[in-house]
mmCIF file of C-alpha atoms in Angstrom:
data_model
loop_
_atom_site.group_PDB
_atom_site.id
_atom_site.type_symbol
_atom_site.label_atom_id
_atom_site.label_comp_id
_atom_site.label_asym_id
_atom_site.label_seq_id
_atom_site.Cartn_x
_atom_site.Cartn_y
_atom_site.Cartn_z
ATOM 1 C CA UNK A 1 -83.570 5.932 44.284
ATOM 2 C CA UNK A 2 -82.014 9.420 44.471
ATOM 3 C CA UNK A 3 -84.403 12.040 45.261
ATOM 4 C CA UNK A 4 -84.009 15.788 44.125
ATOM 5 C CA UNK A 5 -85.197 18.824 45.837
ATOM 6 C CA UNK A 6 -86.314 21.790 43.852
ATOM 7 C CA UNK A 7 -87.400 25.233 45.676
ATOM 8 C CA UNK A 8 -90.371 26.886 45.032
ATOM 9 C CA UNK A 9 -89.728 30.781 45.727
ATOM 10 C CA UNK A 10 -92.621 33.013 47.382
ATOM 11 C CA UNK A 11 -93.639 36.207 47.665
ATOM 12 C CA UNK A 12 -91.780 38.010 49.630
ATOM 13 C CA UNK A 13 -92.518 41.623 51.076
ATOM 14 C CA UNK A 14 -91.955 43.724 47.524
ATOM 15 C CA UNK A 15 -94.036 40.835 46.168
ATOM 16 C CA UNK A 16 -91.658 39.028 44.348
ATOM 17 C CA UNK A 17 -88.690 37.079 45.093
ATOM 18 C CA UNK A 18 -86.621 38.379 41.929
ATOM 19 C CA UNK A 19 -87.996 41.829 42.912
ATOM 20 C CA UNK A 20 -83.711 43.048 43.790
ATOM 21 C CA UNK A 21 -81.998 40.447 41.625
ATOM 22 C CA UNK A 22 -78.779 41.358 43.590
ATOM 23 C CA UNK A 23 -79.860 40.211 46.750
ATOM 24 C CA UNK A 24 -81.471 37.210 45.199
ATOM 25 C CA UNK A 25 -78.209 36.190 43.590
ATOM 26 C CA UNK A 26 -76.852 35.744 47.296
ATOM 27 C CA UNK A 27 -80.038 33.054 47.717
ATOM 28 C CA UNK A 28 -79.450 31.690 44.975
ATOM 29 C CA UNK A 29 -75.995 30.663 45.665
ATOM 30 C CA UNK A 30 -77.123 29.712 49.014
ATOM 31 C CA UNK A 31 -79.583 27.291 47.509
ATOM 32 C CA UNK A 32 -77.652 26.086 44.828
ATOM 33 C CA UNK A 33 -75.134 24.927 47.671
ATOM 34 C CA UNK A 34 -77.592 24.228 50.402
ATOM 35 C CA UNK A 35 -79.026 20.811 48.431
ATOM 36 C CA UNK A 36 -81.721 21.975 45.953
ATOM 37 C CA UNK A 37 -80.810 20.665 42.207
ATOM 38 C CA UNK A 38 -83.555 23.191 40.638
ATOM 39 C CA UNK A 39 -85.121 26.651 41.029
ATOM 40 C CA UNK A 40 -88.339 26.871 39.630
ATOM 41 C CA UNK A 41 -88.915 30.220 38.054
ATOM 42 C CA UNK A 42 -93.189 31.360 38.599
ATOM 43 C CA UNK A 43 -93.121 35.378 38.877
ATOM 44 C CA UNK A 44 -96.386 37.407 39.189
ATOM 45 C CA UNK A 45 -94.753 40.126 36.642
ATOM 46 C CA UNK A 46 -95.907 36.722 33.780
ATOM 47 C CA UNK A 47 -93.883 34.649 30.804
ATOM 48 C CA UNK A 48 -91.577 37.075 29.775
ATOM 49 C CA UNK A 49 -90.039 38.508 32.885
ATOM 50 C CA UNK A 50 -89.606 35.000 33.692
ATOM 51 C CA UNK A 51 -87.664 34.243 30.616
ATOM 52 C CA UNK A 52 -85.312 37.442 31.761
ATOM 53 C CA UNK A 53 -85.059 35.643 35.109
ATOM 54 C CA UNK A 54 -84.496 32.296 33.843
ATOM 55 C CA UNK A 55 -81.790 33.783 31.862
ATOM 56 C CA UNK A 56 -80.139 35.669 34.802
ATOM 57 C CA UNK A 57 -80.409 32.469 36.966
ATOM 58 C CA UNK A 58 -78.541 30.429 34.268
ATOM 59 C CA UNK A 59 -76.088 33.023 34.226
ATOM 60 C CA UNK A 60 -75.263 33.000 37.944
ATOM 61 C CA UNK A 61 -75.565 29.726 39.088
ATOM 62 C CA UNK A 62 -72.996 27.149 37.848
ATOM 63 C CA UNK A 63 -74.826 23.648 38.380
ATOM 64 C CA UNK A 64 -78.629 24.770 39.622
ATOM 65 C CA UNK A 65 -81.423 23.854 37.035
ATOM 66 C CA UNK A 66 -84.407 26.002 35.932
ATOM 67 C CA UNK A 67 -87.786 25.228 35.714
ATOM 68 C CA UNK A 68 -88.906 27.980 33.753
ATOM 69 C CA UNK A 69 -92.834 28.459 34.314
ATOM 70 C CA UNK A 70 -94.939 28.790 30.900
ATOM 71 C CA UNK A 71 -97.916 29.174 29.317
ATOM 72 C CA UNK A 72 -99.836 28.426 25.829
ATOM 73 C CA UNK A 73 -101.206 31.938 24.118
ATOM 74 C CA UNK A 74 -98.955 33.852 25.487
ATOM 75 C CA UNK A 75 -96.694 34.404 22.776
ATOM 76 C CA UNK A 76 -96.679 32.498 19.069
ATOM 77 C CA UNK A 77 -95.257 29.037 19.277
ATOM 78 C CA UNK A 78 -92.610 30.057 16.474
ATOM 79 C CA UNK A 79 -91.079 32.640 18.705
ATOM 80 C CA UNK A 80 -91.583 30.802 22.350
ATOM 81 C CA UNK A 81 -89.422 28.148 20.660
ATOM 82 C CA UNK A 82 -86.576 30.201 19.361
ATOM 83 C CA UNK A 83 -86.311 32.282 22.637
ATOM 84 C CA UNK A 84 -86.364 28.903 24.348
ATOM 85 C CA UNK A 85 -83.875 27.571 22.498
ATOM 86 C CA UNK A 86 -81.588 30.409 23.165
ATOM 87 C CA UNK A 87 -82.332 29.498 26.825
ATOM 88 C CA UNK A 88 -81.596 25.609 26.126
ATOM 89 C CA UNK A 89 -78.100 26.682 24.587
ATOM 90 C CA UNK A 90 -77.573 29.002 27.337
ATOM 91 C CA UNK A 91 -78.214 27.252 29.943
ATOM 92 C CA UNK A 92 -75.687 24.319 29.297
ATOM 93 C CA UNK A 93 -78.523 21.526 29.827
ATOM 94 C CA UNK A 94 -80.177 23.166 33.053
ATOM 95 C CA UNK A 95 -83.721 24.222 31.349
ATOM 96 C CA UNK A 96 -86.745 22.523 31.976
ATOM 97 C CA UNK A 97 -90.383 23.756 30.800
ATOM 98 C CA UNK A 98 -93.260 23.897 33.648
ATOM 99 C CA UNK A 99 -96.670 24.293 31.222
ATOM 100 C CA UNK A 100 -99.675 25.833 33.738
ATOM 101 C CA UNK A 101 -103.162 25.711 32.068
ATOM 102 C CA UNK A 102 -104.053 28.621 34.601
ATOM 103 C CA UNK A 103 -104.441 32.120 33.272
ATOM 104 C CA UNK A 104 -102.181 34.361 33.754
ATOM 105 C CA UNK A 105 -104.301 37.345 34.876
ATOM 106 C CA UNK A 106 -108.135 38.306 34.586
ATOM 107 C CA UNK A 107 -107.089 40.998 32.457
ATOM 108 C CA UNK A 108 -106.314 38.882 29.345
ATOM 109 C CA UNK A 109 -109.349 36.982 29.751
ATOM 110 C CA UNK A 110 -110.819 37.647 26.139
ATOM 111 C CA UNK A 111 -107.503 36.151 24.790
ATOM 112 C CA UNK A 112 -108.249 32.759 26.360
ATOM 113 C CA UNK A 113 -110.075 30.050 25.259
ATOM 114 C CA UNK A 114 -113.301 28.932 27.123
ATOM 115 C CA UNK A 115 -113.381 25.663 28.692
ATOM 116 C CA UNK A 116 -111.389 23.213 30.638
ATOM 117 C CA UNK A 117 -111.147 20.773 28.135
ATOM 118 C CA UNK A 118 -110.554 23.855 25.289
ATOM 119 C CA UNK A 119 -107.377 25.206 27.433
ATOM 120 C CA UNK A 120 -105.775 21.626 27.078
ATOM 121 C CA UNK A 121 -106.754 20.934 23.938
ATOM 122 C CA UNK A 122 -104.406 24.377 22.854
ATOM 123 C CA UNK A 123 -101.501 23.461 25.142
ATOM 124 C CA UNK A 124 -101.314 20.136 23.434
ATOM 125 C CA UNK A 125 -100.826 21.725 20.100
ATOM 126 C CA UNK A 126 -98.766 24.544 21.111
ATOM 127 C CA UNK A 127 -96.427 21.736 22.637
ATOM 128 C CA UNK A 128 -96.654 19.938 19.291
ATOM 129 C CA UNK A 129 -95.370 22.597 17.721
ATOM 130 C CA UNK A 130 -92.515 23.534 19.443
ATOM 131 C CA UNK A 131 -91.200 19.928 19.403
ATOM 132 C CA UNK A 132 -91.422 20.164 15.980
ATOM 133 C CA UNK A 133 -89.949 23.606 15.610
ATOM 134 C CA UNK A 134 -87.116 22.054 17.831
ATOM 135 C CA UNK A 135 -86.391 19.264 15.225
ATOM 136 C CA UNK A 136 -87.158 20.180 12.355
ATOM 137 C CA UNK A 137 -84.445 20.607 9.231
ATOM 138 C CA UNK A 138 -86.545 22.362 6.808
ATOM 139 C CA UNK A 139 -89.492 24.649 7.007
ATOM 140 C CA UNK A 140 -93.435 23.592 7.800
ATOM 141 C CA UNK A 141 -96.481 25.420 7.345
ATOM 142 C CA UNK A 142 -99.495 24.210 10.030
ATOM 143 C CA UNK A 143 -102.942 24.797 10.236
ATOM 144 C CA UNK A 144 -104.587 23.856 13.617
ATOM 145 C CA UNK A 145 -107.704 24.659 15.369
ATOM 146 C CA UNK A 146 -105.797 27.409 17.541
ATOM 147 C CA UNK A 147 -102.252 28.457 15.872
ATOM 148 C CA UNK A 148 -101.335 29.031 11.743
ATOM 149 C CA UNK A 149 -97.793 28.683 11.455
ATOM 150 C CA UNK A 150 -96.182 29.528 7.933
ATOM 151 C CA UNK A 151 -92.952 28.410 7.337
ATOM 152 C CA UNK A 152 -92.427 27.181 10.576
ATOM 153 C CA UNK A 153 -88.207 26.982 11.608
ATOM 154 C CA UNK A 154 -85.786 27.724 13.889
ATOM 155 C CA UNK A 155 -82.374 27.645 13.000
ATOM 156 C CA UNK A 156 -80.509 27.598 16.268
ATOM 157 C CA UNK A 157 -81.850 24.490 18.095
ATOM 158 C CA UNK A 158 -81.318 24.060 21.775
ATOM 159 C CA UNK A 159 -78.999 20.977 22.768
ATOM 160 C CA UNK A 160 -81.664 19.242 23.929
ATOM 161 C CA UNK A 161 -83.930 20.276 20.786
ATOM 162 C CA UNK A 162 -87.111 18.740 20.808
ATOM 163 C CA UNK A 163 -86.430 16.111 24.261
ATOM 164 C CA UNK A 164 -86.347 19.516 26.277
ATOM 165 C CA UNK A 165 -87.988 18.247 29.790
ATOM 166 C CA UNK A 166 -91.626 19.469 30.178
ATOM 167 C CA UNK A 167 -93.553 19.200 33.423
ATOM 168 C CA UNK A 168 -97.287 18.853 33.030
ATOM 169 C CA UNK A 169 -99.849 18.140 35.820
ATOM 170 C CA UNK A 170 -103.652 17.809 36.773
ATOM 171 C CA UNK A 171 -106.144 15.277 37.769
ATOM 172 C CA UNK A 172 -108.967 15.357 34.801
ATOM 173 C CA UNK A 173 -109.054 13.178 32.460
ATOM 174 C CA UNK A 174 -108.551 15.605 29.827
ATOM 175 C CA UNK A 175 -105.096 16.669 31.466
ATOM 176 C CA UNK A 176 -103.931 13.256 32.031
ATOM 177 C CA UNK A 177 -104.166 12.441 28.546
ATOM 178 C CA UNK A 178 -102.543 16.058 27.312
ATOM 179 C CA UNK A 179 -99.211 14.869 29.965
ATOM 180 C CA UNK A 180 -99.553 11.051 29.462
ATOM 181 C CA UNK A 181 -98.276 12.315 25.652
ATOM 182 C CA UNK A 182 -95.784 15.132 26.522
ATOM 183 C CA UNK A 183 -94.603 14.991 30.218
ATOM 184 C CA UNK A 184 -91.445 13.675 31.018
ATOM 185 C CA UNK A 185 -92.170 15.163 34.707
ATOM 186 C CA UNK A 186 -95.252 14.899 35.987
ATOM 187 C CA UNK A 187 -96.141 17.121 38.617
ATOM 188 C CA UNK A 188 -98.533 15.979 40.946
ATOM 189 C CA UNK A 189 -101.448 17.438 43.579
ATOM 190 C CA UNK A 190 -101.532 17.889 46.876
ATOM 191 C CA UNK A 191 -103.241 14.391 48.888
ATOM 192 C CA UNK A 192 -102.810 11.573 51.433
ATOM 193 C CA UNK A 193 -99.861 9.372 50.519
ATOM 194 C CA UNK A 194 -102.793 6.937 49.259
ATOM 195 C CA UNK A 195 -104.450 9.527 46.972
ATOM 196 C CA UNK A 196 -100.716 10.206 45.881
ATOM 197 C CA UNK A 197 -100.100 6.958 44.925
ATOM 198 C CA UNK A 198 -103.580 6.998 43.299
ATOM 199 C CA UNK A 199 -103.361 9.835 40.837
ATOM 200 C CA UNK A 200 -99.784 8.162 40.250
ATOM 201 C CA UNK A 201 -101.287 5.555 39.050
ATOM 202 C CA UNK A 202 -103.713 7.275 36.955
ATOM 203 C CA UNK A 203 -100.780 9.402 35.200
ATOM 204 C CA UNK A 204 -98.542 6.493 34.072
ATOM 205 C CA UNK A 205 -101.458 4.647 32.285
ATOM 206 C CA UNK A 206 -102.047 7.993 30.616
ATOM 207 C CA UNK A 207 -98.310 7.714 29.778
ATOM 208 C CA UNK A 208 -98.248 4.476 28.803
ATOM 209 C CA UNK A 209 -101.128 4.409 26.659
ATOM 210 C CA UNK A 210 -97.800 6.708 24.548
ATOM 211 C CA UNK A 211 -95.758 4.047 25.507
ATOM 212 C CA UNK A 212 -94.031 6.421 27.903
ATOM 213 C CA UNK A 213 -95.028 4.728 31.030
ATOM 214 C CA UNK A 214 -91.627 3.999 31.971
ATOM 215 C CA UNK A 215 -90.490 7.005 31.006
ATOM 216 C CA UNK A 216 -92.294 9.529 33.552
ATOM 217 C CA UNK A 217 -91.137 11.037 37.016
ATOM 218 C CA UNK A 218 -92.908 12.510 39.291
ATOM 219 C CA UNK A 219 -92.615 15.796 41.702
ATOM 220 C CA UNK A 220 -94.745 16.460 44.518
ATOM 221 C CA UNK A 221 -95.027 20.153 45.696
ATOM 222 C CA UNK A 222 -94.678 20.370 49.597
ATOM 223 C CA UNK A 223 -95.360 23.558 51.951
ATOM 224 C CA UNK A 224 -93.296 23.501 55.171
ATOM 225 C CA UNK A 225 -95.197 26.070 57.530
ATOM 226 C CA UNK A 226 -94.456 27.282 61.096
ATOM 227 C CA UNK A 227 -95.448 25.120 63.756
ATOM 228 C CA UNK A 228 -98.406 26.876 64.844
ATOM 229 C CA UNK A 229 -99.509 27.725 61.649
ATOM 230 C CA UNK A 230 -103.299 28.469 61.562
ATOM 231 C CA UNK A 231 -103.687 30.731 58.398
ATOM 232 C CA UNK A 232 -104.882 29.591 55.119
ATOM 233 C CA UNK A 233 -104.350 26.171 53.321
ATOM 234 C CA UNK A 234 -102.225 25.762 50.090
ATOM 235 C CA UNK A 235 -104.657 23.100 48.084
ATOM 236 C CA UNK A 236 -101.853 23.026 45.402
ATOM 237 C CA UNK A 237 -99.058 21.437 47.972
ATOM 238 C CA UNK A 238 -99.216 18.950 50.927
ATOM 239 C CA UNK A 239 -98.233 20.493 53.981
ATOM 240 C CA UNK A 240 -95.753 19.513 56.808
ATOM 241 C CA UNK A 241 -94.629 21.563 60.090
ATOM 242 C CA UNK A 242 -92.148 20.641 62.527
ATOM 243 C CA UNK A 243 -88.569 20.596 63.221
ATOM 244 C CA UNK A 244 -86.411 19.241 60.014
ATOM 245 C CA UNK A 245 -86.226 15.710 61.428
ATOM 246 C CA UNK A 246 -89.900 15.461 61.924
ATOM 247 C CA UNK A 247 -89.875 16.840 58.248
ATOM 248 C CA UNK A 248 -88.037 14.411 57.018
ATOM 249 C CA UNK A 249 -90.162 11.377 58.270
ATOM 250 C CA UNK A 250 -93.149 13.220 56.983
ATOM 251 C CA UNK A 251 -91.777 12.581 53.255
ATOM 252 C CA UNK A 252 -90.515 9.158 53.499
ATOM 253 C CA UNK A 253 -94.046 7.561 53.084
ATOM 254 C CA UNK A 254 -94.280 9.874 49.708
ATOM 255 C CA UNK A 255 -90.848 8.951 48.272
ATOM 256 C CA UNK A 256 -91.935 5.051 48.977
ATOM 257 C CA UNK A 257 -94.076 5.710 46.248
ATOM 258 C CA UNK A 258 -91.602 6.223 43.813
ATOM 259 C CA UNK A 259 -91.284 10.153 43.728
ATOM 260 C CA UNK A 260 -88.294 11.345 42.672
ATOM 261 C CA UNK A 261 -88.953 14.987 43.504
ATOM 262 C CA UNK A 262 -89.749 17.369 46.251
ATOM 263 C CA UNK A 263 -90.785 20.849 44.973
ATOM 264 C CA UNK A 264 -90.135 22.628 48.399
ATOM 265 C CA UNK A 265 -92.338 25.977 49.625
ATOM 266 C CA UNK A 266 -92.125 28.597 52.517
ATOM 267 C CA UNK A 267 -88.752 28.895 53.170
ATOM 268 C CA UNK A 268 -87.658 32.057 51.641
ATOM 269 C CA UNK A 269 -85.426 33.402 54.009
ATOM 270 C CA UNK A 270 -81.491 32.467 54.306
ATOM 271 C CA UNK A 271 -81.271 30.744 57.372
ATOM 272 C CA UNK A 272 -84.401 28.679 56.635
ATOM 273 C CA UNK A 273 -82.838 27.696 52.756
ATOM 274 C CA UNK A 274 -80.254 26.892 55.053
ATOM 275 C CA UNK A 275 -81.094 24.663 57.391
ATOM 276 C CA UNK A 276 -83.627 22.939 55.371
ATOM 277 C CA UNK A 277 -80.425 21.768 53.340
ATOM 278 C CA UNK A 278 -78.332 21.137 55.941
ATOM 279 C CA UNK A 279 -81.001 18.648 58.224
ATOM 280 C CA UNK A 280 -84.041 18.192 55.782
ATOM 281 C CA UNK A 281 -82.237 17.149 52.729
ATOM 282 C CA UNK A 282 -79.561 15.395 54.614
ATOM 283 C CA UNK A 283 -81.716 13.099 56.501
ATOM 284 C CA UNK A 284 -83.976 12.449 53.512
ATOM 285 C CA UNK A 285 -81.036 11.267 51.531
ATOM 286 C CA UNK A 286 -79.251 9.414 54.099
ATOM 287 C CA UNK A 287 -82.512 7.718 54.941
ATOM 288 C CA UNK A 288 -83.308 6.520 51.770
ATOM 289 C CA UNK A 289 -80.104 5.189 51.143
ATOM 290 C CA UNK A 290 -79.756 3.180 53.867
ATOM 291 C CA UNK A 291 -83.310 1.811 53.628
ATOM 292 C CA UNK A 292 -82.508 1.145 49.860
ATOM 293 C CA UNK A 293 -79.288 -0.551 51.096
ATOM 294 C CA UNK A 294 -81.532 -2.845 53.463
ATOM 295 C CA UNK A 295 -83.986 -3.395 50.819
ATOM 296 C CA UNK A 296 -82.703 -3.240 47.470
ATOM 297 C CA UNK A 297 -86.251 -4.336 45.747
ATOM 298 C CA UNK A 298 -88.163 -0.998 44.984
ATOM 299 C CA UNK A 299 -91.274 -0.399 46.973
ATOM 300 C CA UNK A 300 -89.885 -2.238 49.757
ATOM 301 C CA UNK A 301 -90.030 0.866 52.468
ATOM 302 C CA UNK A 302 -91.308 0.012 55.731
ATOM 303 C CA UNK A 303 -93.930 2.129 56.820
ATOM 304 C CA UNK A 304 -93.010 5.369 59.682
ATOM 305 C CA UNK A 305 -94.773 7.064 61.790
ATOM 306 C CA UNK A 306 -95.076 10.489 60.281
ATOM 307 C CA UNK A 307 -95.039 14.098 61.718
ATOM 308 C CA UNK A 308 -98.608 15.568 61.467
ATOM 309 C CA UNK A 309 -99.172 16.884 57.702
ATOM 310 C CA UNK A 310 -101.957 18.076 55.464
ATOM 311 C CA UNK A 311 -102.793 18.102 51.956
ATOM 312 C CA UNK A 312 -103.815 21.872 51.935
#
C-alpha cells in the first residue's frame, strides 16, 4: 500500500507562507524533491489569492500536486468552474479540490448561510454544479434553493472534467452524507488510531450508500511539534514529537488502517522539510513495504509500540 505525504504550509513570521513567492519557490523545490507528492494550498489572504498561488505552484514545480483549498459562496459556481478548469488544463493532472465548510472570515458573515446542516446542504449543490458544468456539451439553466444558473457552460473543460479529485471531511452526519456522494478523498479528524478507524468506518458506508465505497481514500492531517512542546493543541491534526524514527513508528498504527495519506504540519523551515523527507518518509515507506512483503493480506500489520502522540 503506497502511502503519500502531502505538506501542510504554516504561518510563518509575515503570516503567510506564499507571503515572498521567490523564496517560497526555493521550498517548494525542496519539498517537491524531499518526498511530499502534494502541496496543499490554504492562505489567510482567501479563494482567490489561492487560485493565483495554485497557479504559480503549477507553474514551478514539475511533478508536485496541488490541493487547492475552496469554498461554496465565494464566487458563482459558473465562474469557480471555468477558472478551475483553466487550473485543471494547466496543471497537467496535478489539481485537486479541498472543499472547507468553515467561513472564510467574520467579515462576510451576512453572506453565509445559517446552520450546520444549511452550509452543507449549499456545498452539495455548488459541487453538483460544477460537475455538471465540467461535463456538460450544451447549455443548462438550474434553479436550486441557493444558486440560479442560466445557461450554464463552460467551453474549455479541464482534462479531468467533471472526475476532478475533491477532498471533503467532517464527522456529522450531515457531512458524511454531503462526502459519502462527492469525495474521492476523504479527509479525516484528528483521534486515537481506534477513533480513526471509527470515523473510517463511518465515511465509507456514507460512500457506499453512492456505491463509492470502494472508491474513497483517506488523509489524515498530522502536526509534528518540538519535543517539549507545551503550547496550544491543534484539534484539527493528531500530534507526534520526537526524533524522525520515533515519528515514523508513531504513524504505522494509522497507515494499518488503510490510510493512504499523511497531510504533514509544522515543519516550515528548510532543514526541517528536509530531514522529514530524508528519515520520516524514508522509514515510513521502507517500513511498510517490507511489512507488506511479510504480510501480503491487507490489515495484516502487527501492532508497535508508538512514540507518545496526541490527537490535539
Amino acid at each position: 500500500m503506497p502511502i503519500e505525504f502531502t505538506h501542510v504550509p504554516g504561518k510563518a513570521a509575515n503570516g503567510s507562507f506564499f507571503y515572498d513567492f521567490a523564496e517560497t519557490a526555493t521550498k517548494l523545490s525542496l519539498i517537491e524533491h524531499a518526498g511530499f507528492r502534494k502541496l496543499v494550498v490554504d492562505d489567510p489572504a482567501g479563494l482567490l489569492t489561492n487560485m493565483d498561488i495554485a497557479a504559480q505552484t503549477l507553474d514551478r514545480t514539475g511533478s508536485l500536486e496541488v490541493v487547492l483549498t475552496h469554498w461554496a459562496g465565494v464566487i458563482e459556481p459558473t465562474v469557480a468552474a471555468r477558472q478551475l478548469a483553466a487550473l485543471d488544463r494547466r496543471s497537467g493532472g496535478r489539481l485537486s479540490l479541498r472543499m472547507l465548510s468553515e467561513p472564510l472570515e467574520d467579515s462576510d458573515a451576512e453572506a453565509r448561510p445559517v446552520g450546520h446542516s444549511v452550509v452543507w446542504q449549499r456545498i452539495d449543490e455548488y459541487l453538483v454544479l460544477l460537475k455538471r458544468l465540467w461535463s456538460n456539451d450544451r447549455p443548462f439553466d438550474h434553479e436550486g434553493a441557493f444558486y440560479s444558473v442560466r445557461g450554464g457552460f463552460v467551453p474549455r473543460k479541464g482534462p479531468h472534467g467533471a472526475d476532478l479529485a475533491i477532498r471533503l471531511g467532517g464527522q456529522s452526519g450531515t457531512a458524511l452524507k454531503v462526502a459519502g456522494k462527492h469525495a474521492n478523498v476523504f479527509e479525516l479528524a484528528a483521534g486515537s488510531p481506534d477513533e480513526v478507524r471509527q470515523l473510517i468506518e463511518r465515511a465509507r458506508s456514507a460512500a457506499a450508500e453512492h456505491g463509492r465505497g470502494g472508491r474513497l481514500r483517506f488523509a489524515l492531517p498530522v502536526r509534528i511539534r518540538p519535543d517539549g512542546w507545551t503550547g496550544t493543541p491543534d484539534h484539527k491534526a493528531v500530534e507526534i514529537a520526537g526524533p524522525p524514527a520515533r515519528l515514523a513508528l508513531a504513524l504505522l498504527p494509522y497507515a494499518a488502517l488503510g490510510i493512504e495519506e499523511f497531510m504533514i504540519g509544522g515543519i516550515d523551515r528548510p532543514g526541517e522539510i528536509a530531514r522529514i523527507g530524508r528519515e520520516t518518509i524514508t522509514l515510513v515507506a521502507n517500513s511498510l513495504a517490507r511489512r507488506e512483503a511479510e504480510v501480503p493480506q491487507p490489515g495484516a500489520f502487527a501492532t508497535h509500540p508508538i512514540a507518545e502522540h496526541r490527537a490535539g
